[in-house]
Coordinates of C-alpha atoms in Angstrom, one line a residue:
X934 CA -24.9 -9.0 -10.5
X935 CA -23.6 -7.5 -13.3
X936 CA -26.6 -6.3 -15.3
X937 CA -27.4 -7.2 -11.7
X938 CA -29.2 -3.8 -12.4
X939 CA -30.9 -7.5 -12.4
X940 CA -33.8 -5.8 -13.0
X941 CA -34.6 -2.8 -10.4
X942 CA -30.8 -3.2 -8.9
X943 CA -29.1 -0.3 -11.3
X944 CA -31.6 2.5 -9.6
X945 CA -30.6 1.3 -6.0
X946 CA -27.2 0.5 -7.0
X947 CA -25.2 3.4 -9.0
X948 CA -22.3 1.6 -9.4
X949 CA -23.8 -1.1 -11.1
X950 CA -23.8 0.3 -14.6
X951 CA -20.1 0.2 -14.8
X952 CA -20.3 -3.2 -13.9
X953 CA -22.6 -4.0 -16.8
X954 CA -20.6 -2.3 -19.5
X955 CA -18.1 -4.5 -18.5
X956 CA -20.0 -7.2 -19.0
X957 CA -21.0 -6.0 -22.5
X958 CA -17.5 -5.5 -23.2
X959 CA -15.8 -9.1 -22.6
X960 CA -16.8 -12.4 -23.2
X961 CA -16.0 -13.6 -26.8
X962 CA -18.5 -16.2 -28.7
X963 CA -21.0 -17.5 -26.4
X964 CA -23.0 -20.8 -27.1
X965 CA -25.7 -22.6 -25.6
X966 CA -25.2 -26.2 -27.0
X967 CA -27.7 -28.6 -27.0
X968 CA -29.0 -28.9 -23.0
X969 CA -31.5 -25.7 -23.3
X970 CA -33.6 -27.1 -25.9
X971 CA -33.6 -30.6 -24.4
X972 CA -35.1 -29.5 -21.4
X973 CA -37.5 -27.6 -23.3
X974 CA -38.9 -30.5 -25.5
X975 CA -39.2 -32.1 -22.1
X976 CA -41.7 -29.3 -21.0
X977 CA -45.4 -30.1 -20.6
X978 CA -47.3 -28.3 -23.7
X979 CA -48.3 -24.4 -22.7
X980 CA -47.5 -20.8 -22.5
X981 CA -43.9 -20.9 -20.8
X982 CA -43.1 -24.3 -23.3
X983 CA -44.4 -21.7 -26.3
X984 CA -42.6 -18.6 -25.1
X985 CA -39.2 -20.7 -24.6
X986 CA -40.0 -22.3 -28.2
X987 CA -40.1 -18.8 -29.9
X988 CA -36.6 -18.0 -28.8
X989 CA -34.6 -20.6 -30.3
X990 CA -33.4 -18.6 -33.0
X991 CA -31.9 -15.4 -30.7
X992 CA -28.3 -15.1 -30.6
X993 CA -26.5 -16.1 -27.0
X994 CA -26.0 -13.0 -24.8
X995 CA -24.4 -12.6 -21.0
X996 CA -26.8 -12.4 -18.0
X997 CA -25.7 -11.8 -14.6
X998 CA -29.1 -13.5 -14.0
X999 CA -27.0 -16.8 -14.8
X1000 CA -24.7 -17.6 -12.2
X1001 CA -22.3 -20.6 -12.7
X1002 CA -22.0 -23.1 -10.1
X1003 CA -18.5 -24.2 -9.1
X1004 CA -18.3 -23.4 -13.2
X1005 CA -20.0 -25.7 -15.4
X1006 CA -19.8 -28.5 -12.5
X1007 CA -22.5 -30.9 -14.8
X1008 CA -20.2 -32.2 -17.0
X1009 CA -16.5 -30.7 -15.7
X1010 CA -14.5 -31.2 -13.1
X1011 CA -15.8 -28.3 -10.1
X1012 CA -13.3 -24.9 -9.5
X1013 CA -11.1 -25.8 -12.4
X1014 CA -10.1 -23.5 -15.3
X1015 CA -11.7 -25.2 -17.6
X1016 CA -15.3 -25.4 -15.9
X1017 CA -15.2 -21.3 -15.0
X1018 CA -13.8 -21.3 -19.0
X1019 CA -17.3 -23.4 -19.6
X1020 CA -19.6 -21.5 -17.7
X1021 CA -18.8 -18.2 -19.3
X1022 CA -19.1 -20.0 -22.5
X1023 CA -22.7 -20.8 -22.0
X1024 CA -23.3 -17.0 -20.9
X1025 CA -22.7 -16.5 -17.1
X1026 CA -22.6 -13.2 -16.3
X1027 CA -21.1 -14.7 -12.6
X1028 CA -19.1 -17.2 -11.7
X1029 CA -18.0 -18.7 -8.5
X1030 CA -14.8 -19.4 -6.9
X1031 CA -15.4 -21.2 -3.4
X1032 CA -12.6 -20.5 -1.4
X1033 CA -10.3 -21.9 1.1
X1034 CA -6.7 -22.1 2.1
X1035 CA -3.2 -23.8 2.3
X1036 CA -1.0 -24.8 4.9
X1037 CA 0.9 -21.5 3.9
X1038 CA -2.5 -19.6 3.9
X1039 CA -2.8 -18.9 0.3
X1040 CA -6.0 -18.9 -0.9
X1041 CA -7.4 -21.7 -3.4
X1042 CA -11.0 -22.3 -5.4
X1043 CA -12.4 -25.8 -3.5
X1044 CA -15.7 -26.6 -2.5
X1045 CA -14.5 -27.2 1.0
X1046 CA -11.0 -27.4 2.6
X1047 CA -10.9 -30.8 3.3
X1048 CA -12.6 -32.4 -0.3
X1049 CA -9.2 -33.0 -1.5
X1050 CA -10.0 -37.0 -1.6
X1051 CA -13.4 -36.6 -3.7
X1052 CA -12.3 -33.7 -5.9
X1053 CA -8.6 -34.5 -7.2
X1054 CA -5.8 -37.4 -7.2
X1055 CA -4.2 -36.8 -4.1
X1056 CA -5.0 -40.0 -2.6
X1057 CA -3.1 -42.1 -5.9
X1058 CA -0.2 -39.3 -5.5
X1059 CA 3.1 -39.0 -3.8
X1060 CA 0.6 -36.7 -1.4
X1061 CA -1.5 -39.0 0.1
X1062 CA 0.7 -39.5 3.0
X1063 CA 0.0 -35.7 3.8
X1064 CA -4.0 -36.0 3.9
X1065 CA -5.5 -35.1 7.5
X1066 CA -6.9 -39.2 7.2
X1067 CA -5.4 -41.7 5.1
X1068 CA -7.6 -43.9 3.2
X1069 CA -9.2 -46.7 4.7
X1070 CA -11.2 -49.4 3.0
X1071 CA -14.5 -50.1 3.2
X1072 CA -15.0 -53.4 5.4
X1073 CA -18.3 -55.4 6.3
X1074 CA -21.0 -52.3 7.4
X1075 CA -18.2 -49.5 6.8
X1076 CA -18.1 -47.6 3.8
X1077 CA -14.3 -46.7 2.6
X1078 CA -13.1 -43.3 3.3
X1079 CA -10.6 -40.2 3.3
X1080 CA -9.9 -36.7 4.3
X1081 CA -7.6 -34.9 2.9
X1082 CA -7.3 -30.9 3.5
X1083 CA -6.0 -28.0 1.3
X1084 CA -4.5 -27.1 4.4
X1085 CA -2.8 -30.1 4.6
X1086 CA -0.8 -29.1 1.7
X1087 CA 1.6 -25.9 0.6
X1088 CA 0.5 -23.9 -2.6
X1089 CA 3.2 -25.3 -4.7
X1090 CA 2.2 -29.0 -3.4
X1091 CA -1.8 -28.2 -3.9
X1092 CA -0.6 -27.1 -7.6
X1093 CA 0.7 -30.8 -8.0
X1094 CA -2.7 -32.0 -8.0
X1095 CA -5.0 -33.2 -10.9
X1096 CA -9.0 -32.8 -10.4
X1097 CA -11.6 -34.8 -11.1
X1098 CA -15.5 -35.4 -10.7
X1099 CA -16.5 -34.5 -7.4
X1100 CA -17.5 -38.7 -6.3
X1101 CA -15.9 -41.4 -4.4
X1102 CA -16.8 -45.1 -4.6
X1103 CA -18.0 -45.9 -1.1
X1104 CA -17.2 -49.6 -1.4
X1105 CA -13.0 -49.2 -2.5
X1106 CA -11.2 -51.4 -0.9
X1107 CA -8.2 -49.9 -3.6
X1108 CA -7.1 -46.0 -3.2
X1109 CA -7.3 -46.4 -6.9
X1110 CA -11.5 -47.7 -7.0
X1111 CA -12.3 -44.5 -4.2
X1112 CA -11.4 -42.7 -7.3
X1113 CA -14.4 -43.9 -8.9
X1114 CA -18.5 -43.4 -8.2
X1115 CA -19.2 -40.3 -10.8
X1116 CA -22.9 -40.4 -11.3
X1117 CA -24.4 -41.7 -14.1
X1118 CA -25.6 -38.1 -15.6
X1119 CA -22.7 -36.3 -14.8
X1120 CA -19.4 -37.8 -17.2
X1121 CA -15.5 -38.0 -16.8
X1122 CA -15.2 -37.2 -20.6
X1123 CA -14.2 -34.0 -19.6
X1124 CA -11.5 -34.3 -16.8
X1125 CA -8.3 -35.0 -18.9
X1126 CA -5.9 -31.7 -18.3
X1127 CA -7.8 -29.9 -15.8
X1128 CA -6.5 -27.5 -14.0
X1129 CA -7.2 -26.4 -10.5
X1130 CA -6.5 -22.7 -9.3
X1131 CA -5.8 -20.2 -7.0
X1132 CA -8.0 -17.7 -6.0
X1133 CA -6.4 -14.5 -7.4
X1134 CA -5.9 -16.9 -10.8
X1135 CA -9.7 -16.8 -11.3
X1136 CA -10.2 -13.5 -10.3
X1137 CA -7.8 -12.6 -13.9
X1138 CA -9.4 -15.7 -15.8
X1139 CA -13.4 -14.8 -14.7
X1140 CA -12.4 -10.6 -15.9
X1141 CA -10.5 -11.8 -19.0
X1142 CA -13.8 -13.9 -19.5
X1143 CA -15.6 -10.6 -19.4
X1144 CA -17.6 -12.3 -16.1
X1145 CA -18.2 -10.8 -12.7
X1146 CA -17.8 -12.7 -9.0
X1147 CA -19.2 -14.3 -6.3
X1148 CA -16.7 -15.8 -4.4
X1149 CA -17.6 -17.7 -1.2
X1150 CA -15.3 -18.0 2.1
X1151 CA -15.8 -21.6 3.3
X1152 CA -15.3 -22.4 6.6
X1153 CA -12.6 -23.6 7.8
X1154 CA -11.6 -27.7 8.4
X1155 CA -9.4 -26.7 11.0
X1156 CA -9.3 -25.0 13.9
X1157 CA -9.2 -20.9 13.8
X1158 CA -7.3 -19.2 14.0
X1159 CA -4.8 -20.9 12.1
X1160 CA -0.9 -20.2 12.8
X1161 CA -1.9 -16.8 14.0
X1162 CA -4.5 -16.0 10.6
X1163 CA -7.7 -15.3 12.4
X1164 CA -11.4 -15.3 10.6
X1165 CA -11.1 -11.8 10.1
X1166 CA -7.4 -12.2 8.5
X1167 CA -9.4 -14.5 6.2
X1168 CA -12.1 -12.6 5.1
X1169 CA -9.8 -9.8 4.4
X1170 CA -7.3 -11.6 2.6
X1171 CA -10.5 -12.4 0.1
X1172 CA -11.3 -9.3 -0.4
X1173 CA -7.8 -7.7 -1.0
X1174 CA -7.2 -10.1 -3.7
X1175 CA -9.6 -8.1 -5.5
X1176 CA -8.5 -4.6 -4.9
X1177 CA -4.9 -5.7 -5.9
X1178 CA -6.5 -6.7 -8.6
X1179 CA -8.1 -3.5 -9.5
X1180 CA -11.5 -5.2 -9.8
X1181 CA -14.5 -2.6 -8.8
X1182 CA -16.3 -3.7 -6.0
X1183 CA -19.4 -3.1 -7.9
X1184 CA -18.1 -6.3 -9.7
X1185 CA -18.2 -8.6 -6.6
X1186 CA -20.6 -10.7 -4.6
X1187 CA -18.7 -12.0 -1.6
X1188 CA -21.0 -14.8 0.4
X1189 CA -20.7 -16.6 3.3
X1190 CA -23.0 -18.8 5.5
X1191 CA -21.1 -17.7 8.5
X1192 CA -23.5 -13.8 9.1
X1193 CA -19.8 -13.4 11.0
X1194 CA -17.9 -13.0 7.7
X1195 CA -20.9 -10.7 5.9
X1196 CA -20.8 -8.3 8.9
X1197 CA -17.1 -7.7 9.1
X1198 CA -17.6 -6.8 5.3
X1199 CA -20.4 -4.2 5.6
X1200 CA -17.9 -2.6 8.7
X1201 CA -14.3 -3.3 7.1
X1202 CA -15.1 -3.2 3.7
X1203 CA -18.4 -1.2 3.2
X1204 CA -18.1 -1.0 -1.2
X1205 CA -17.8 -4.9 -0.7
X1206 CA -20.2 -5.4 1.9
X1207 CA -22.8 -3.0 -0.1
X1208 CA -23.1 -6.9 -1.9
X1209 CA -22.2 -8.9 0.3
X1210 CA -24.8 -12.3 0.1
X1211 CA -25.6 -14.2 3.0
X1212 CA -26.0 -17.9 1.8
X1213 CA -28.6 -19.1 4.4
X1214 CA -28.7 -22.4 5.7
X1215 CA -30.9 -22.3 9.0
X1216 CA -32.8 -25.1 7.8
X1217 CA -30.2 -27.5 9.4
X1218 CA -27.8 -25.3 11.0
X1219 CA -27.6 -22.9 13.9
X1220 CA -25.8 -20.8 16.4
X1221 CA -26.2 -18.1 19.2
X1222 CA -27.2 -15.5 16.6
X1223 CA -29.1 -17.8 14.1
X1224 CA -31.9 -20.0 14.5
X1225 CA -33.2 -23.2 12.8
X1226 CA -36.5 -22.4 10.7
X1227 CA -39.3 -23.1 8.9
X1228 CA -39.4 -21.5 5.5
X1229 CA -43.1 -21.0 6.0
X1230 CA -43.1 -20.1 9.7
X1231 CA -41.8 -16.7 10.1
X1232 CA -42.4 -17.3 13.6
X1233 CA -39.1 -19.2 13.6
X1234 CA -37.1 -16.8 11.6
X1235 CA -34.2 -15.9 13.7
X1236 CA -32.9 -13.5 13.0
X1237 CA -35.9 -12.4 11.0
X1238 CA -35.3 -10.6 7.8
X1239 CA -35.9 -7.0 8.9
X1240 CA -33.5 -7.7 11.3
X1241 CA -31.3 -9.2 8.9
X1242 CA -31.8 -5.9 6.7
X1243 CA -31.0 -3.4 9.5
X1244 CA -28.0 -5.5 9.7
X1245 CA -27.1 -3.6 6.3
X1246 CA -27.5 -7.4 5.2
X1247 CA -28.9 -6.6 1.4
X1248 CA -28.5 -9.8 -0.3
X1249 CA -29.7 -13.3 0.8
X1250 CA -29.4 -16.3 -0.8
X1251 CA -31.6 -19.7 0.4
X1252 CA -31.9 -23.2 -1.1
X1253 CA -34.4 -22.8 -3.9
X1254 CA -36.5 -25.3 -2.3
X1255 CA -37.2 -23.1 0.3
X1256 CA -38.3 -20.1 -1.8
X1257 CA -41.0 -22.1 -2.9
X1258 CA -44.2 -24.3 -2.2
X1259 CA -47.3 -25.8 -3.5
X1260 CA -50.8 -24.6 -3.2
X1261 CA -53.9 -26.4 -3.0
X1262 CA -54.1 -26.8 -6.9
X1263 CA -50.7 -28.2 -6.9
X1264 CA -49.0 -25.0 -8.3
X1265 CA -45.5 -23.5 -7.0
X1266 CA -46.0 -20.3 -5.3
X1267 CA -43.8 -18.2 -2.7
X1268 CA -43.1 -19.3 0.1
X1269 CA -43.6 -17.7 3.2
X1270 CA -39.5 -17.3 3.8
X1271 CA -40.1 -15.7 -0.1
X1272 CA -42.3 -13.1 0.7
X1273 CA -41.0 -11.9 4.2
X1274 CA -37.7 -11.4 2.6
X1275 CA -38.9 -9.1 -0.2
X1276 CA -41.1 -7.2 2.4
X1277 CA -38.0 -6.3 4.3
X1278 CA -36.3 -5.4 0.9
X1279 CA -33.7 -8.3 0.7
X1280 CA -32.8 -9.5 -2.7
X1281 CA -32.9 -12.4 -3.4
X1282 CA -30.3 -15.0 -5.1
X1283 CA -31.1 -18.7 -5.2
X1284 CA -29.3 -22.3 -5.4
X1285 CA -28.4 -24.9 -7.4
X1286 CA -30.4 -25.6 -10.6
X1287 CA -29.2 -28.8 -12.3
X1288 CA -27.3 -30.5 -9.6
X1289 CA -29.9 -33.1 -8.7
X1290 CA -29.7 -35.1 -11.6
X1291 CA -33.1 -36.4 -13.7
X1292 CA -35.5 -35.0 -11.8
X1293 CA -38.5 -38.2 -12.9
X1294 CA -38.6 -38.9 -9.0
X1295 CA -39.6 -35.1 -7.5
X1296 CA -36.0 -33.5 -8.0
X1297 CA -34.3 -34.9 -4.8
X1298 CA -33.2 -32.2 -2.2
X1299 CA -33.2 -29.1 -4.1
X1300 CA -37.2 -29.7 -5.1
X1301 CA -38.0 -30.8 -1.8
X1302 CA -40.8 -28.3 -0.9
X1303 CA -42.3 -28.5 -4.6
X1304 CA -41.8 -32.6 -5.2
X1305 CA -45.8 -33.1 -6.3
X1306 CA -45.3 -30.8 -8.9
X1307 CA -42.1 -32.3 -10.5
X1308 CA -42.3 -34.8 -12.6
X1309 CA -39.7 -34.7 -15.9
X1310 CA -36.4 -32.7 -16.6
X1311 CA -38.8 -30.5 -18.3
X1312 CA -40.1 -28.8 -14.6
X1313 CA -36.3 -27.4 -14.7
X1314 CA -38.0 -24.6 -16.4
X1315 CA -40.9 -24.8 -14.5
X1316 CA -39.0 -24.1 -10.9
X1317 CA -37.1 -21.5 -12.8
X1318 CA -39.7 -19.7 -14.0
X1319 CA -41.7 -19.8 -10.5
X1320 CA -38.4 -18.1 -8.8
X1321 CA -38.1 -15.6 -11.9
X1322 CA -41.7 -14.6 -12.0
X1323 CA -43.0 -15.7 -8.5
X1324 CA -40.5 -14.7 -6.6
X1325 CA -38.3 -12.4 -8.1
X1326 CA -35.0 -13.8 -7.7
X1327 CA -32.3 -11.7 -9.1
X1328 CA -29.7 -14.7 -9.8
X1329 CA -30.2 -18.7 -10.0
X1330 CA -26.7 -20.5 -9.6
X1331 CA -26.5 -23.6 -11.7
X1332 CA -24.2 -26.7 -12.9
X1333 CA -24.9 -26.1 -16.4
X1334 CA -24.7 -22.0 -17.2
X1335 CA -26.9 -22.2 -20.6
X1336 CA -30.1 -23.6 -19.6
X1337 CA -30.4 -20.4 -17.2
X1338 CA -28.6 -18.0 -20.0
X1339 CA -31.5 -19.3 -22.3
X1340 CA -34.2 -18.8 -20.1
X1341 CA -33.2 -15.2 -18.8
X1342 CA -32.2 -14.1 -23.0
X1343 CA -35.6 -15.4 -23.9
X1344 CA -37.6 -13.4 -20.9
X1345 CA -35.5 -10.3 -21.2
X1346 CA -33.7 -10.3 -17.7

């Protein structure tokens, strides 16, 4: 990523130092605000609290280490100008663009195709009579609900729309109160005049930003191919948006859960597929070709990661729960999942720091494997530093850019 040298990447990676001294090039004033230090007076007294302490006074720079998340998705609306405009703020060397498509197959930055309801207005617009399912209200046992597509919508129609928090208020019995159910420790202050975008509109925003990108291919709400635009169409379409642009490929981390989508890249589009990251989720789903797993059970790794890396598969990117365990003195250590992958020379990129919320109960899903050991918003740098040091992760996507910009300034990543 883009001093995605990230640490030992520049030797195995030529091309990487023109991405960097792009990076060191563009950006503007960076700033981590208040949310670093916060977590750090939360920390538990000791070396890591000390070390973190003794950098308070070093000037903000860019990381590729620090990957933002949908943006700065904490506190502003997901895939909207102003979040990507955030997290490069706070000192993302990456940001992320999720991508999907419209009914006229242009492609647009959206969690998922068919979020439409919990993301944006559409359902209190002169739109909602296009959504895939109208609103229904929540009656007796059923909870209220939506679904409403990008693809249900032309590019012009999509820009009509105004985003919000990502939430929905499962007992509406109003359009207008499904617009509600933001969690507590997120905030609306910032959704006023957001702005969502297209795809090839971040890809001039996140340069002008002096950022690089990883943007993801979602799969698909509806049925493929669509209208004659096939999977491969897709992924293509993706990647040309960048060479139009004139954007290196040295610049670009394309992911996908689908291992489809990354192995048409490393045979259509070898520069792209050189960093191509398969985003791993066999702990709930699989296929012919992938298996469900155990993150400490290699036995169960299907395919297993040599295999994965004789794929030309060079980048994979798990939960960060499942990078990690506990050992018998309660300590996070690599997991099993971990250490196979970096024997078979994968590198390794990790999600999402700070989308769980206070983490006083265990940290939710994203601390699952490591719940006795987290205790406070303070074990936010605890977890990061186990996956920096522990397990040598090259890039930790978060909600809120800075506290991972901090945290790789500080330790010199």
């Amino acid at each position: 990523m883009k001093t995605m040298t990230l640490l030992a990447l520049a030797t195995a990676l030529p091309s990487m130092a023109l991405a960097e001294s792009h990076m060191e090039a563009g950006g503007g004033a960076l700033s981590y605000g208040e949310r670093p230090f916060y977590l750090i007076d939360a920390m538990e007294d000791g070396a890591l609290k000390d070390k973190l302490m003794s950098c308070q006074g070093q000037t903000p720079a860019r990381s590729a280490f620090s990957i933002a998340h949908r943006g700065a998705a904490l506190m502003l609306p997901e895939h909207t100008r102003q979040s990507y405009v955030a997290g490069a703020r706070q000192g993302a060397g990456i940001v992320e663009c999720d991508v999907t498509f419209t009914a006229d197959k242009e492609l647009v930055c959206r969690h998922a195709q068919n979020d439409l309801a919990t993301t944006t207005n559409i359902l209190v617009s002169d739109l909602a009579g296009k959504c895939t399912t109208p609103f229904t209200a929540a009656a007796g046992e059923e909870d209220a609900s939506a679904e409403c597509r990008t693809s249900d919508l032309t590019l012009a129609e999509f820009r009509e729309l105004k985003p919000k928090m990502d939430a929905s208020n499962a007992k509406a019995t109003t359009a207008e109160e499904f617009q509600g159910g933001t969690a507590p420790w997120r905030t609306e202050l910032y959704v006023p005049g957001a702005e969502v975008m297209t795809h090839a509109e971040s890809i001039a925003l996140i340069d002008s930003l002096g950022a690089d990108f990883t943007p993801e291919l979602k799969s698909a709400s509806v049925e493929m191919p669509y209208d004659g635009f096939s999977q491969g169409d897709y992924a293509q379409k993706m990647i040309d948006e960048y060479k139009d642009a004139g954007i290196d490929p040295s610049r670009v981390w394309a992911q996908s859960f689908n291992l489809d989508d990354i192995k048409y890249w490393i045979e259509n589009e070898p520069e792209f597929g050189a960093q191509a990251v398969y985003l791993d989720d066999r702990y709930e789903a699989e296929d012919d070709d992938e298996g469900l797993i155990d993150a400490n059970d290699p036995a169960t790794f299907k395919p297993t990661m040599q295999e994965l890396a004789d794929m030309g598969v060079n980048y994979i990117a798990p939960p960060m729960w499942m990078l990690v365990t506990t050992d018998e003195a309660g300590e996070i250590v690599p997991s099993a999942y971990a250490e196979e992958a970096k024997a078979a020379g994968l590198e390794i990129i990790t999600w999402t720091l700070e989308r769980s919320g206070p983490l006083a109960e265990g940290g939710g899903w994203y601390f699952q494997s490591v719940e006795q050991a987290i205790d406070d918003d303070g074990d936010t740098y605890a977890m990061l530093d186990a996956l920096a040091q522990k397990v040598g992760v090259k890039g930790v996507f978060s909600d809120w850019p800075a506290t991972v910009t901090y945290y790789a300034n500080c330790m010199g990543l």
